[in-house]
Amino acid sequence: MRAHAPKDPSAWLVEHRELLAVQPAGRALDVACGRGRNALELARMGFRVDAVDCDRDALAEVAGRAAAEGLAVQAIERDLEREPNLPQPPYRVIVNINFLQRTLVGPLVAALAPGGLLLFETFTRACTRPMRPGYLLEPNELLRAFADLTVLRYREGPVAGLVARRD
Ligand SMILES: C[S@@+](CC[C@H](N)C(=O)[O-])C[C@H]1O[C@@H](n2cnc3c(N)ncnc32)[C@H](O)[C@@H]1O
């Protein structure tokens, strides 16, 4: 995890705040949460958040920031490649930002509560960052991967973003 990782919540999450605001209260999941910018924001919105990552130092920061703000965030250390089961489904909201693990597609869909929302955004093959090709989305990949969900918003360029609901 980079020391200069952004602290502001992802613009994709902020842009869809109104969809999150009408979700019933409940649990949310931040997949590969890093230093927790999105987990903390979800908790500020009133969700009880499971923040999962394999980086112990980043999780310590998440837990410290959550405690300082009095937020309901549980920092959970897990290597999702080895252990792709998600901590405490069902979730009202799942956020997956700047992280791509294709074996999680099925578990993410299964972990959503009926009516629950998935917010997914990460880099595509059109991005110019030096990244391993395997971590970049193919054209329309998110649409294909989450075809079992109802897509509410989709955008694709150097990053692809999807908001989808489990009906
Ligand atoms: C680019 S950061 C994104 C962090 C956060 N989602 C954000 O948007 O700020 C990618 C994160 O994925 C985590 N990660 C990478 N491989 C992982 C794995 N196998 N299991 C859990 N977390 C992983 C890293 O530790 C890192 O925090």
PDB file of C-alpha atoms and ligand atoms in Angstrom:
ATOM      1  CA  MET A   1       0.000   0.000   0.000  1.00  0.00           C
ATOM      2  CA  ARG A   2       1.465   3.332  -1.008  1.00  0.00           C
ATOM      3  CA  ALA A   3       2.172   5.888   1.721  1.00  0.00           C
ATOM      4  CA  HIS A   4       0.523   8.595  -0.379  1.00  0.00           C
ATOM      5  CA  ALA A   5      -2.706   6.668  -0.892  1.00  0.00           C
ATOM      6  CA  PRO A   6      -5.643   9.078  -1.233  1.00  0.00           C
ATOM      7  CA  LYS A   7      -7.613   9.854   1.925  1.00  0.00           C
ATOM      8  CA  ASP A   8     -10.701  11.352   0.320  1.00  0.00           C
ATOM      9  CA  PRO A   9     -13.455   8.906  -0.560  1.00  0.00           C
ATOM     10  CA  SER A  10     -13.528   7.730  -4.132  1.00  0.00           C
ATOM     11  CA  ALA A  11     -15.360  10.061  -6.526  1.00  0.00           C
ATOM     12  CA  TRP A  12     -17.399   7.071  -7.744  1.00  0.00           C
ATOM     13  CA  LEU A  13     -18.760   6.574  -4.238  1.00  0.00           C
ATOM     14  CA  VAL A  14     -19.384  10.292  -3.684  1.00  0.00           C
ATOM     15  CA  GLU A  15     -21.158  10.560  -7.029  1.00  0.00           C
ATOM     16  CA  HIS A  16     -23.621   7.850  -5.989  1.00  0.00           C
ATOM     17  CA  ARG A  17     -24.242   9.014  -2.463  1.00  0.00           C
ATOM     18  CA  GLU A  18     -27.946   9.524  -3.212  1.00  0.00           C
ATOM     19  CA  LEU A  19     -28.350   5.837  -4.103  1.00  0.00           C
ATOM     20  CA  LEU A  20     -26.589   4.831  -0.896  1.00  0.00           C
ATOM     21  CA  ALA A  21     -28.670   7.216   1.195  1.00  0.00           C
ATOM     22  CA  VAL A  22     -31.886   5.356   0.338  1.00  0.00           C
ATOM     23  CA  GLN A  23     -30.469   1.950   1.249  1.00  0.00           C
ATOM     24  CA  PRO A  24     -31.874   0.586   4.514  1.00  0.00           C
ATOM     25  CA  ALA A  25     -29.430   0.668   7.425  1.00  0.00           C
ATOM     26  CA  GLY A  26     -27.259  -2.413   7.722  1.00  0.00           C
ATOM     27  CA  ARG A  27     -23.868  -3.825   6.971  1.00  0.00           C
ATOM     28  CA  ALA A  28     -21.513  -2.674   4.215  1.00  0.00           C
ATOM     29  CA  LEU A  29     -18.319  -4.251   2.904  1.00  0.00           C
ATOM     30  CA  ASP A  30     -15.234  -2.457   1.568  1.00  0.00           C
ATOM     31  CA  VAL A  31     -13.204  -5.008  -0.428  1.00  0.00           C
ATOM     32  CA  ALA A  32      -9.440  -4.399  -0.361  1.00  0.00           C
ATOM     33  CA  CYS A  33     -10.100  -1.249   1.660  1.00  0.00           C
ATOM     34  CA  GLY A  34      -6.511   0.030   1.769  1.00  0.00           C
ATOM     35  CA  ARG A  35      -6.346   2.874   4.279  1.00  0.00           C
ATOM     36  CA  GLY A  36     -10.112   2.927   4.496  1.00  0.00           C
ATOM     37  CA  ARG A  37     -11.160   6.117   2.738  1.00  0.00           C
ATOM     38  CA  ASN A  38     -14.332   4.439   1.439  1.00  0.00           C
ATOM     39  CA  ALA A  39     -15.021   2.298   4.501  1.00  0.00           C
ATOM     40  CA  LEU A  40     -14.899   5.368   6.725  1.00  0.00           C
ATOM     41  CA  GLU A  41     -17.210   7.295   4.412  1.00  0.00           C
ATOM     42  CA  LEU A  42     -19.741   4.438   4.382  1.00  0.00           C
ATOM     43  CA  ALA A  43     -19.643   4.384   8.179  1.00  0.00           C
ATOM     44  CA  ARG A  44     -20.227   8.148   8.264  1.00  0.00           C
ATOM     45  CA  MET A  45     -23.361   7.454   6.196  1.00  0.00           C
ATOM     46  CA  GLY A  46     -24.556   5.115   8.936  1.00  0.00           C
ATOM     47  CA  PHE A  47     -23.530   1.669   7.704  1.00  0.00           C
ATOM     48  CA  ARG A  48     -21.739  -0.872   9.901  1.00  0.00           C
ATOM     49  CA  VAL A  49     -18.701  -1.575   7.775  1.00  0.00           C
ATOM     50  CA  ASP A  50     -16.456  -4.587   7.347  1.00  0.00           C
ATOM     51  CA  ALA A  51     -13.188  -3.290   5.874  1.00  0.00           C
ATOM     52  CA  VAL A  52     -11.102  -6.142   4.455  1.00  0.00           C
ATOM     53  CA  ASP A  53      -7.505  -6.030   3.278  1.00  0.00           C
ATOM     54  CA  CYS A  54      -4.351  -8.130   3.529  1.00  0.00           C
ATOM     55  CA  ASP A  55      -2.191  -5.162   4.582  1.00  0.00           C
ATOM     56  CA  ARG A  56      -1.921  -5.154   8.361  1.00  0.00           C
ATOM     57  CA  ASP A  57      -0.436  -1.645   8.573  1.00  0.00           C
ATOM     58  CA  ALA A  58      -3.183  -0.166   6.431  1.00  0.00           C
ATOM     59  CA  LEU A  59      -5.814  -1.899   8.568  1.00  0.00           C
ATOM     60  CA  ALA A  60      -4.272  -0.503  11.749  1.00  0.00           C
ATOM     61  CA  GLU A  61      -4.684   2.952  10.259  1.00  0.00           C
ATOM     62  CA  VAL A  62      -8.304   2.202   9.342  1.00  0.00           C
ATOM     63  CA  ALA A  63      -9.058   1.011  12.864  1.00  0.00           C
ATOM     64  CA  GLY A  64      -7.346   4.049  14.391  1.00  0.00           C
ATOM     65  CA  ARG A  65      -9.205   6.532  12.209  1.00  0.00           C
ATOM     66  CA  ALA A  66     -12.523   4.776  12.845  1.00  0.00           C
ATOM     67  CA  ALA A  67     -11.946   4.852  16.601  1.00  0.00           C
ATOM     68  CA  ALA A  68     -10.989   8.526  16.496  1.00  0.00           C
ATOM     69  CA  GLU A  69     -14.245   9.362  14.710  1.00  0.00           C
ATOM     70  CA  GLY A  70     -16.361   6.893  16.683  1.00  0.00           C
ATOM     71  CA  LEU A  71     -17.321   5.007  13.519  1.00  0.00           C
ATOM     72  CA  ALA A  72     -18.578   1.428  13.219  1.00  0.00           C
ATOM     73  CA  VAL A  73     -15.795  -0.066  11.111  1.00  0.00           C
ATOM     74  CA  GLN A  74     -14.379  -3.519  11.658  1.00  0.00           C
ATOM     75  CA  ALA A  75     -10.914  -3.850  10.121  1.00  0.00           C
ATOM     76  CA  ILE A  76     -10.466  -7.451   8.975  1.00  0.00           C
ATOM     77  CA  GLU A  77      -7.131  -8.862   7.841  1.00  0.00           C
ATOM     78  CA  ARG A  78      -7.661 -11.367   5.062  1.00  0.00           C
ATOM     79  CA  ASP A  79      -5.835 -12.427   1.932  1.00  0.00           C
ATOM     80  CA  LEU A  80      -8.803 -12.617  -0.411  1.00  0.00           C
ATOM     81  CA  GLU A  81      -6.913 -14.715  -2.939  1.00  0.00           C
ATOM     82  CA  ARG A  82      -6.393 -17.462  -0.397  1.00  0.00           C
ATOM     83  CA  GLU A  83      -9.683 -16.904   1.417  1.00  0.00           C
ATOM     84  CA  PRO A  84     -12.289 -15.487  -0.984  1.00  0.00           C
ATOM     85  CA  ASN A  85     -15.173 -16.002   1.448  1.00  0.00           C
ATOM     86  CA  LEU A  86     -16.533 -12.647   2.598  1.00  0.00           C
ATOM     87  CA  PRO A  87     -16.815 -11.989   6.331  1.00  0.00           C
ATOM     88  CA  GLN A  88     -20.465 -11.419   7.309  1.00  0.00           C
ATOM     89  CA  PRO A  89     -22.943 -11.439   4.429  1.00  0.00           C
ATOM     90  CA  PRO A  90     -25.506 -10.293   3.507  1.00  0.00           C
ATOM     91  CA  TYR A  91     -24.415  -6.721   2.836  1.00  0.00           C
ATOM     92  CA  ARG A  92     -26.606  -3.756   1.904  1.00  0.00           C
ATOM     93  CA  VAL A  93     -23.640  -2.197   0.106  1.00  0.00           C
ATOM     94  CA  ILE A  94     -20.385  -3.594  -1.272  1.00  0.00           C
ATOM     95  CA  VAL A  95     -17.636  -1.287  -2.511  1.00  0.00           C
ATOM     96  CA  ASN A  96     -14.719  -2.527  -4.611  1.00  0.00           C
ATOM     97  CA  ILE A  97     -12.476   0.330  -5.736  1.00  0.00           C
ATOM     98  CA  ASN A  98      -9.083   0.113  -7.473  1.00  0.00           C
ATOM     99  CA  PHE A  99      -8.847  -3.628  -6.957  1.00  0.00           C
ATOM    100  CA  LEU A 100      -9.497  -6.514  -9.336  1.00  0.00           C
ATOM    101  CA  GLN A 101      -9.737 -10.120  -8.266  1.00  0.00           C
ATOM    102  CA  ARG A 102     -11.854 -11.978 -10.779  1.00  0.00           C
ATOM    103  CA  THR A 103     -12.493 -14.973  -8.512  1.00  0.00           C
ATOM    104  CA  LEU A 104     -14.463 -12.650  -6.218  1.00  0.00           C
ATOM    105  CA  VAL A 105     -17.226 -11.933  -8.754  1.00  0.00           C
ATOM    106  CA  GLY A 106     -19.421 -14.842  -7.632  1.00  0.00           C
ATOM    107  CA  PRO A 107     -18.835 -14.291  -3.903  1.00  0.00           C
ATOM    108  CA  LEU A 108     -19.590 -10.564  -4.255  1.00  0.00           C
ATOM    109  CA  VAL A 109     -22.921 -11.209  -5.973  1.00  0.00           C
ATOM    110  CA  ALA A 110     -23.828 -13.880  -3.434  1.00  0.00           C
ATOM    111  CA  ALA A 111     -22.920 -11.606  -0.522  1.00  0.00           C
ATOM    112  CA  LEU A 112     -25.326  -8.825  -1.534  1.00  0.00           C
ATOM    113  CA  ALA A 113     -28.627  -8.594   0.295  1.00  0.00           C
ATOM    114  CA  PRO A 114     -31.719  -8.474  -1.950  1.00  0.00           C
ATOM    115  CA  GLY A 115     -31.930  -4.837  -3.055  1.00  0.00           C
ATOM    116  CA  GLY A 116     -28.291  -4.338  -2.061  1.00  0.00           C
ATOM    117  CA  LEU A 117     -25.883  -2.276  -4.131  1.00  0.00           C
ATOM    118  CA  LEU A 118     -22.457  -3.034  -5.590  1.00  0.00           C
ATOM    119  CA  LEU A 119     -20.185  -0.090  -6.431  1.00  0.00           C
ATOM    120  CA  PHE A 120     -17.203  -1.244  -8.454  1.00  0.00           C
ATOM    121  CA  GLU A 121     -14.551   0.871 -10.101  1.00  0.00           C
ATOM    122  CA  THR A 122     -11.083   0.025 -11.337  1.00  0.00           C
ATOM    123  CA  PHE A 123      -8.626   0.501 -14.180  1.00  0.00           C
ATOM    124  CA  THR A 124      -9.109  -0.738 -17.730  1.00  0.00           C
ATOM    125  CA  ARG A 125      -6.763  -1.601 -20.558  1.00  0.00           C
ATOM    126  CA  ALA A 126      -7.252   1.977 -21.774  1.00  0.00           C
ATOM    127  CA  CYS A 127      -5.383   3.399 -18.780  1.00  0.00           C
ATOM    128  CA  THR A 128      -1.842   4.620 -19.250  1.00  0.00           C
ATOM    129  CA  ARG A 129      -0.577   3.654 -15.787  1.00  0.00           C
ATOM    130  CA  PRO A 130       2.161   1.056 -15.708  1.00  0.00           C
ATOM    131  CA  MET A 131       0.107  -1.817 -14.313  1.00  0.00           C
ATOM    132  CA  ARG A 132       0.200  -5.563 -14.724  1.00  0.00           C
ATOM    133  CA  PRO A 133      -2.181  -6.381 -17.606  1.00  0.00           C
ATOM    134  CA  GLY A 134      -3.924  -9.018 -15.485  1.00  0.00           C
ATOM    135  CA  TYR A 135      -5.121  -6.288 -13.126  1.00  0.00           C
ATOM    136  CA  LEU A 136      -6.778  -4.300 -15.909  1.00  0.00           C
ATOM    137  CA  LEU A 137     -10.365  -4.737 -17.052  1.00  0.00           C
ATOM    138  CA  GLU A 138     -11.171  -5.791 -20.589  1.00  0.00           C
ATOM    139  CA  PRO A 139     -13.750  -3.777 -22.560  1.00  0.00           C
ATOM    140  CA  ASN A 140     -17.223  -4.257 -21.014  1.00  0.00           C
ATOM    141  CA  GLU A 141     -15.833  -6.777 -18.569  1.00  0.00           C
ATOM    142  CA  LEU A 142     -17.755  -5.448 -15.569  1.00  0.00           C
ATOM    143  CA  LEU A 143     -21.022  -5.601 -17.524  1.00  0.00           C
ATOM    144  CA  ARG A 144     -20.383  -9.238 -18.386  1.00  0.00           C
ATOM    145  CA  ALA A 145     -19.100 -10.183 -14.943  1.00  0.00           C
ATOM    146  CA  PHE A 146     -22.110  -8.747 -13.123  1.00  0.00           C
ATOM    147  CA  ALA A 147     -24.775  -9.690 -15.659  1.00  0.00           C
ATOM    148  CA  ASP A 148     -26.822 -11.300 -12.856  1.00  0.00           C
ATOM    149  CA  LEU A 149     -27.294  -7.859 -11.282  1.00  0.00           C
ATOM    150  CA  THR A 150     -29.374  -4.915 -12.489  1.00  0.00           C
ATOM    151  CA  VAL A 151     -26.956  -2.277 -13.733  1.00  0.00           C
ATOM    152  CA  LEU A 152     -27.959   1.223 -12.579  1.00  0.00           C
ATOM    153  CA  ARG A 153     -24.891   3.177 -13.726  1.00  0.00           C
ATOM    154  CA  TYR A 154     -21.966   2.295 -15.967  1.00  0.00           C
ATOM    155  CA  ARG A 155     -19.057   4.258 -17.363  1.00  0.00           C
ATOM    156  CA  GLU A 156     -15.932   3.107 -19.161  1.00  0.00           C
ATOM    157  CA  GLY A 157     -12.707   4.840 -20.101  1.00  0.00           C
ATOM    158  CA  PRO A 158      -9.285   4.545 -18.455  1.00  0.00           C
ATOM    159  CA  VAL A 159     -11.329   3.343 -15.488  1.00  0.00           C
ATOM    160  CA  ALA A 160     -14.634   1.494 -15.578  1.00  0.00           C
ATOM    161  CA  GLY A 161     -17.279   2.087 -12.951  1.00  0.00           C
ATOM    162  CA  LEU A 162     -20.425   0.137 -12.282  1.00  0.00           C
ATOM    163  CA  VAL A 163     -23.277   0.520  -9.836  1.00  0.00           C
ATOM    164  CA  ALA A 164     -25.558  -2.505  -9.785  1.00  0.00           C
ATOM    165  CA  ARG A 165     -28.355  -3.872  -7.626  1.00  0.00           C
ATOM    166  CA  ARG A 166     -29.239  -7.407  -6.648  1.00  0.00           C
ATOM    167  CA  ASP A 167     -32.986  -7.801  -7.229  1.00  0.00           C
TER     168      ASP A 167
HETATM  169  C1  LIG B   1      -4.818   0.277  -4.945  1.00  0.00           C
HETATM  170  S1  LIG B   1      -5.217  -0.205  -3.303  1.00  0.00           S
HETATM  171  C2  LIG B   1      -6.935   0.307  -3.216  1.00  0.00           C
HETATM  172  C3  LIG B   1      -7.363   0.551  -1.822  1.00  0.00           C
HETATM  173  C4  LIG B   1      -8.800   1.062  -1.655  1.00  0.00           C
HETATM  174  N1  LIG B   1      -9.769   0.188  -2.262  1.00  0.00           N
HETATM  175  C5  LIG B   1      -8.928   2.465  -2.179  1.00  0.00           C
HETATM  176  O1  LIG B   1      -9.616   2.656  -3.176  1.00  0.00           O
HETATM  177  O2  LIG B   1      -8.351   3.365  -1.559  1.00  0.00           O
HETATM  178  C6  LIG B   1      -5.372  -1.992  -3.456  1.00  0.00           C
HETATM  179  C7  LIG B   1      -5.525  -2.691  -2.116  1.00  0.00           C
HETATM  180  O3  LIG B   1      -5.737  -4.079  -2.362  1.00  0.00           O
HETATM  181  C8  LIG B   1      -5.135  -4.790  -1.302  1.00  0.00           C
HETATM  182  N2  LIG B   1      -4.939  -6.186  -1.730  1.00  0.00           N
HETATM  183  C9  LIG B   1      -4.160  -6.623  -2.745  1.00  0.00           C
HETATM  184  N3  LIG B   1      -4.228  -7.967  -2.829  1.00  0.00           N
HETATM  185  C10 LIG B   1      -5.076  -8.374  -1.841  1.00  0.00           C
HETATM  186  C11 LIG B   1      -5.540  -9.643  -1.403  1.00  0.00           C
HETATM  187  N4  LIG B   1      -5.150 -10.777  -2.012  1.00  0.00           N
HETATM  188  N5  LIG B   1      -6.389  -9.701  -0.359  1.00  0.00           N
HETATM  189  C12 LIG B   1      -6.791  -8.573   0.264  1.00  0.00           C
HETATM  190  N6  LIG B   1      -6.378  -7.336  -0.088  1.00  0.00           N
HETATM  191  C13 LIG B   1      -5.532  -7.236  -1.140  1.00  0.00           C
HETATM  192  C14 LIG B   1      -3.846  -4.038  -1.035  1.00  0.00           C
HETATM  193  O4  LIG B   1      -3.308  -4.318   0.233  1.00  0.00           O
HETATM  194  C15 LIG B   1      -4.316  -2.588  -1.209  1.00  0.00           C
HETATM  195  O5  LIG B   1      -4.712  -2.052   0.041  1.00  0.00           O
END
